[in-house]
Amino acid sequence: MPTFRTVIEPFRIHSVEPIHMTTPEHRLAALDRAGFNLFKIDAQDVLIDLLTDSGTGAMSRDQWAALQHGDESYAGSPSYYIFRDAVRNLFPFEHVIPTHQGRAAERILFSVLGGPGKVVPNNTHFDTTRANVEYTGATAVDLVIDEGRDPQADHPFKGNMNVEALRALLLERGDDVPVVFMTITNNSGGGQPVSLANLRAVKAVCDEFGKLFFLDACRFAENAWFIREREEGQHDRDVVDIVRDIASLADGMTMSAKKDPMGNIGGWLAMNDDDLAAACRELLILTEGFPTYGGLAGRDLEALAQGLKEVVDHDYLNYRIRSTAYVGEALKQIGIPVLSPIGGHAVYIDARALLPHIDPLHYPGQALAVALYEMGGVRTCEIGTVMFGQQSDGTEVAAPLDLVRLAIPRRTYTQSQMDYVVEVCELVAATSEQLKGFRIAEAPARLRHFTAKFERVI
Ligand SMILES: *Cc1c(COP(=O)(O)O)cnc(C)c1O
């Protein structure tokens, strides 16, 4: 078979959404109104929106068709069974409990398993996962391998758990650990994958200590593709089989269907344990809904069932991972420091390295994200001192890294749109010495990045 350099989008466009062209003047006015907070910019004023890959992907023709099959019966809808079976085809857990999104699954699970004095280890907790663990009074501990904390370290599976550290924690605090979690891919660590070997090693330690093992599986298909590409002996396998292997190691999962299941909304909680499932369903009914819909419309369940079939397609995954790497490699080539290797769903620019003249407490990530928007209308997300610097006692410290995340929505933007993004980055990098930092003019006591107002430091 001939091989080509260009990996094409394995779809063609069937329905289009207009992008509203704007000028730098227009965008500067929008920034002013938003207090330089990109979360407060109207989507209409954005050209290319790389704020998140969560719920922002394009559904397929077959997903839109599946919506028409939605049965909105309150109880026992056939749409629930179609959804449940699609989940079980990949993750054969006994109990599949739909929720309106991932954090609802987290809240329910940790309400049952968490509590004061408990400790939950994870490779790296996603922010809502950590918040839901801590909200119950429990402690969230991140045990990713050392390479996973180093933005430049080259390792094929930077999302791996430090298994020795996990053993040590279980030896010391075993009685307090209700469940061990693994996030695949490791979102907060840069969308980095976890190897099958590491999942097996973690499972063995969980067995040794008699602990439940759960997956935060939001990007399971991207993770399985990395396993197929990078792990010895996996190259000829079907991704579906790799996913089932991963599932077979776990006792349950939490899931945001806004990621790999290609939904605009949705999530689920799944597990084998009957008593745990009964306790979770009780809470589900309290705030999410009856167990056969859990806060979702029947049509959403149908669209997710179809999305789960599409996301494990090899042509899709090859395109997905390569098109993300394409952006990262183009940025590297023009000398922009990026977190490497490139993850599955996003490219992360090291803003602190690009803007060494801006003190971390003047938010180099914010400065870069604002400049990308102002100059090119590209919306990205600061992942650094704005997001993590605020301490509970009101003080502020620099985050370990100041990154800007370019999250790539699934099947949404074309290669020329990504080429444009790279060009905008190039222009901003060329004038980076002139960029100024920011100070916070107004902020709430918690999760300030969503609503804070900023002023430029002159
Ligand atoms: C998005 C995400 C969640 C939370 O899911 P929501 O649907 O946004 O509530 C949890 N864990 C990871 C790894 C995620 O990426």
PDB file of C-alpha atoms in Angstrom, residues 161-286:
ATOM      1  CA  MET A 161       1.112   5.976  38.086  1.00  0.00           C
ATOM      2  CA  ASN A 162       4.173   5.714  40.311  1.00  0.00           C
ATOM      3  CA  VAL A 163       3.371   2.188  41.494  1.00  0.00           C
ATOM      4  CA  GLU A 164       5.925   2.218  44.315  1.00  0.00           C
ATOM      5  CA  ALA A 165       4.456   5.442  45.670  1.00  0.00           C
ATOM      6  CA  LEU A 166       1.005   3.860  45.524  1.00  0.00           C
ATOM      7  CA  ARG A 167       2.241   0.810  47.449  1.00  0.00           C
ATOM      8  CA  ALA A 168       3.856   3.046  50.037  1.00  0.00           C
ATOM      9  CA  LEU A 169       0.628   5.024  50.455  1.00  0.00           C
ATOM     10  CA  LEU A 170      -1.409   1.842  50.845  1.00  0.00           C
ATOM     11  CA  LEU A 171       1.062   0.438  53.397  1.00  0.00           C
ATOM     12  CA  GLU A 172       0.836   3.609  55.438  1.00  0.00           C
ATOM     13  CA  ARG A 173      -2.806   4.667  54.961  1.00  0.00           C
ATOM     14  CA  GLY A 174      -4.405   1.534  53.484  1.00  0.00           C
ATOM     15  CA  ASP A 175      -7.402   1.573  55.804  1.00  0.00           C
ATOM     16  CA  ASP A 176      -8.272   5.102  54.712  1.00  0.00           C
ATOM     17  CA  VAL A 177      -8.182   4.440  50.959  1.00  0.00           C
ATOM     18  CA  PRO A 178     -11.651   3.543  49.619  1.00  0.00           C
ATOM     19  CA  VAL A 179     -10.684   3.415  45.940  1.00  0.00           C
ATOM     20  CA  VAL A 180      -7.675   3.854  43.648  1.00  0.00           C
ATOM     21  CA  PHE A 181      -8.278   5.947  40.517  1.00  0.00           C
ATOM     22  CA  MET A 182      -6.511   6.189  37.180  1.00  0.00           C
ATOM     23  CA  THR A 183      -7.258   8.974  34.702  1.00  0.00           C
ATOM     24  CA  ILE A 184      -6.882   7.908  31.070  1.00  0.00           C
ATOM     25  CA  THR A 185      -5.521   9.931  29.375  1.00  0.00           C
ATOM     26  CA  ASN A 186      -4.105  12.078  32.145  1.00  0.00           C
ATOM     27  CA  ASN A 187      -5.880  15.334  31.319  1.00  0.00           C
ATOM     28  CA  SER A 188      -4.307  17.583  33.948  1.00  0.00           C
ATOM     29  CA  GLY A 189      -0.886  16.160  33.071  1.00  0.00           C
ATOM     30  CA  GLY A 190      -1.198  17.235  29.428  1.00  0.00           C
ATOM     31  CA  GLY A 191      -3.403  14.520  27.916  1.00  0.00           C
ATOM     32  CA  GLN A 192      -0.640  11.974  28.409  1.00  0.00           C
ATOM     33  CA  PRO A 193      -1.470   8.256  28.132  1.00  0.00           C
ATOM     34  CA  VAL A 194      -1.179   5.409  30.615  1.00  0.00           C
ATOM     35  CA  SER A 195       0.263   2.066  29.486  1.00  0.00           C
ATOM     36  CA  LEU A 196      -1.503  -1.261  29.756  1.00  0.00           C
ATOM     37  CA  ALA A 197       1.486  -2.538  31.738  1.00  0.00           C
ATOM     38  CA  ASN A 198       1.077   0.264  34.260  1.00  0.00           C
ATOM     39  CA  LEU A 199      -2.672  -0.353  34.561  1.00  0.00           C
ATOM     40  CA  ARG A 200      -1.899  -4.030  35.236  1.00  0.00           C
ATOM     41  CA  ALA A 201       0.689  -3.119  37.854  1.00  0.00           C
ATOM     42  CA  VAL A 202      -1.766  -0.781  39.596  1.00  0.00           C
ATOM     43  CA  LYS A 203      -4.438  -3.470  39.477  1.00  0.00           C
ATOM     44  CA  ALA A 204      -2.010  -5.966  41.076  1.00  0.00           C
ATOM     45  CA  VAL A 205      -1.312  -3.544  43.938  1.00  0.00           C
ATOM     46  CA  CYS A 206      -5.063  -2.948  44.381  1.00  0.00           C
ATOM     47  CA  ASP A 207      -5.598  -6.707  44.579  1.00  0.00           C
ATOM     48  CA  GLU A 208      -2.784  -7.088  47.082  1.00  0.00           C
ATOM     49  CA  PHE A 209      -4.445  -4.540  49.364  1.00  0.00           C
ATOM     50  CA  GLY A 210      -8.031  -5.478  48.528  1.00  0.00           C
ATOM     51  CA  LYS A 211      -8.872  -2.064  47.056  1.00  0.00           C
ATOM     52  CA  LEU A 212     -11.402  -1.029  44.443  1.00  0.00           C
ATOM     53  CA  PHE A 213      -9.825   0.175  41.194  1.00  0.00           C
ATOM     54  CA  PHE A 214     -11.738   2.782  39.156  1.00  0.00           C
ATOM     55  CA  LEU A 215     -11.039   4.527  35.863  1.00  0.00           C
ATOM     56  CA  ASP A 216     -11.698   8.156  35.041  1.00  0.00           C
ATOM     57  CA  ALA A 217     -12.003   7.095  31.428  1.00  0.00           C
ATOM     58  CA  CYS A 218     -12.935  10.336  29.625  1.00  0.00           C
ATOM     59  CA  ARG A 219     -10.358   9.830  26.847  1.00  0.00           C
ATOM     60  CA  PHE A 220     -10.176   6.030  26.851  1.00  0.00           C
ATOM     61  CA  ALA A 221     -10.090   5.713  23.045  1.00  0.00           C
ATOM     62  CA  GLU A 222      -7.239   8.184  22.627  1.00  0.00           C
ATOM     63  CA  ASN A 223      -5.406   6.351  25.409  1.00  0.00           C
ATOM     64  CA  ALA A 224      -5.991   2.970  23.734  1.00  0.00           C
ATOM     65  CA  TRP A 225      -4.682   4.363  20.442  1.00  0.00           C
ATOM     66  CA  PHE A 226      -1.475   5.496  22.155  1.00  0.00           C
ATOM     67  CA  ILE A 227      -1.151   1.987  23.645  1.00  0.00           C
ATOM     68  CA  ARG A 228      -1.548   0.514  20.171  1.00  0.00           C
ATOM     69  CA  GLU A 229       1.071   2.852  18.762  1.00  0.00           C
ATOM     70  CA  ARG A 230       3.597   2.843  21.582  1.00  0.00           C
ATOM     71  CA  GLU A 231       3.349  -0.291  23.708  1.00  0.00           C
ATOM     72  CA  GLU A 232       5.198  -3.443  22.843  1.00  0.00           C
ATOM     73  CA  GLY A 233       3.047  -6.224  21.449  1.00  0.00           C
ATOM     74  CA  GLN A 234      -0.025  -4.003  20.968  1.00  0.00           C
ATOM     75  CA  HIS A 235       0.502  -2.752  17.452  1.00  0.00           C
ATOM     76  CA  ASP A 236      -1.662  -5.201  15.555  1.00  0.00           C
ATOM     77  CA  ARG A 237      -4.595  -5.148  17.921  1.00  0.00           C
ATOM     78  CA  ASP A 238      -8.029  -3.684  17.464  1.00  0.00           C
ATOM     79  CA  VAL A 239      -8.550  -0.664  19.725  1.00  0.00           C
ATOM     80  CA  VAL A 240     -11.822  -2.206  20.936  1.00  0.00           C
ATOM     81  CA  ASP A 241      -9.877  -5.163  22.334  1.00  0.00           C
ATOM     82  CA  ILE A 242      -7.402  -2.865  24.047  1.00  0.00           C
ATOM     83  CA  VAL A 243     -10.284  -0.918  25.615  1.00  0.00           C
ATOM     84  CA  ARG A 244     -11.861  -4.157  26.849  1.00  0.00           C
ATOM     85  CA  ASP A 245      -8.503  -5.194  28.315  1.00  0.00           C
ATOM     86  CA  ILE A 246      -8.342  -1.907  30.197  1.00  0.00           C
ATOM     87  CA  ALA A 247     -11.929  -2.318  31.397  1.00  0.00           C
ATOM     88  CA  SER A 248     -11.295  -5.882  32.567  1.00  0.00           C
ATOM     89  CA  LEU A 249      -8.724  -4.588  35.057  1.00  0.00           C
ATOM     90  CA  ALA A 250     -11.113  -2.157  36.729  1.00  0.00           C
ATOM     91  CA  ASP A 251     -14.014  -2.465  39.155  1.00  0.00           C
ATOM     92  CA  GLY A 252     -15.775   0.576  37.772  1.00  0.00           C
ATOM     93  CA  MET A 253     -15.496   3.937  36.097  1.00  0.00           C
ATOM     94  CA  THR A 254     -16.600   7.549  36.025  1.00  0.00           C
ATOM     95  CA  MET A 255     -17.082   9.131  32.650  1.00  0.00           C
ATOM     96  CA  SER A 256     -17.686  12.424  30.928  1.00  0.00           C
ATOM     97  CA  ALA A 257     -19.490  11.685  27.669  1.00  0.00           C
ATOM     98  CA  LYS A 258     -18.519  15.185  26.478  1.00  0.00           C
ATOM     99  CA  LYS A 259     -15.075  13.827  25.589  1.00  0.00           C
ATOM    100  CA  ASP A 260     -14.429  10.591  23.671  1.00  0.00           C
ATOM    101  CA  PRO A 261     -18.106   9.494  23.466  1.00  0.00           C
ATOM    102  CA  MET A 262     -18.605  12.442  21.081  1.00  0.00           C
ATOM    103  CA  GLY A 263     -21.522  13.930  22.991  1.00  0.00           C
ATOM    104  CA  ASN A 264     -22.390  17.549  23.624  1.00  0.00           C
ATOM    105  CA  ILE A 265     -23.590  16.529  27.084  1.00  0.00           C
ATOM    106  CA  GLY A 266     -23.639  13.392  29.217  1.00  0.00           C
ATOM    107  CA  GLY A 267     -21.717  11.085  31.477  1.00  0.00           C
ATOM    108  CA  TRP A 268     -22.005   7.882  33.440  1.00  0.00           C
ATOM    109  CA  LEU A 269     -20.943   5.885  36.422  1.00  0.00           C
ATOM    110  CA  ALA A 270     -20.410   2.135  36.067  1.00  0.00           C
ATOM    111  CA  MET A 271     -19.342  -0.617  38.422  1.00  0.00           C
ATOM    112  CA  ASN A 272     -19.686  -4.283  39.304  1.00  0.00           C
ATOM    113  CA  ASP A 273     -20.455  -4.073  43.006  1.00  0.00           C
ATOM    114  CA  ASP A 274     -24.206  -4.390  43.697  1.00  0.00           C
ATOM    115  CA  ASP A 275     -24.259  -2.616  47.063  1.00  0.00           C
ATOM    116  CA  LEU A 276     -22.180   0.285  45.841  1.00  0.00           C
ATOM    117  CA  ALA A 277     -24.433   0.613  42.793  1.00  0.00           C
ATOM    118  CA  ALA A 278     -27.538   0.634  44.975  1.00  0.00           C
ATOM    119  CA  ALA A 279     -26.110   3.416  47.136  1.00  0.00           C
ATOM    120  CA  CYS A 280     -25.166   5.426  44.039  1.00  0.00           C
ATOM    121  CA  ARG A 281     -28.583   5.002  42.447  1.00  0.00           C
ATOM    122  CA  GLU A 282     -30.191   6.324  45.601  1.00  0.00           C
ATOM    123  CA  LEU A 283     -28.208   9.554  45.293  1.00  0.00           C
ATOM    124  CA  LEU A 284     -28.801   9.637  41.543  1.00  0.00           C
ATOM    125  CA  ILE A 285     -32.554   9.776  42.052  1.00  0.00           C
ATOM    126  CA  LEU A 286     -32.119  12.608  44.524  1.00  0.00           C
TER     127      LEU A 286
END
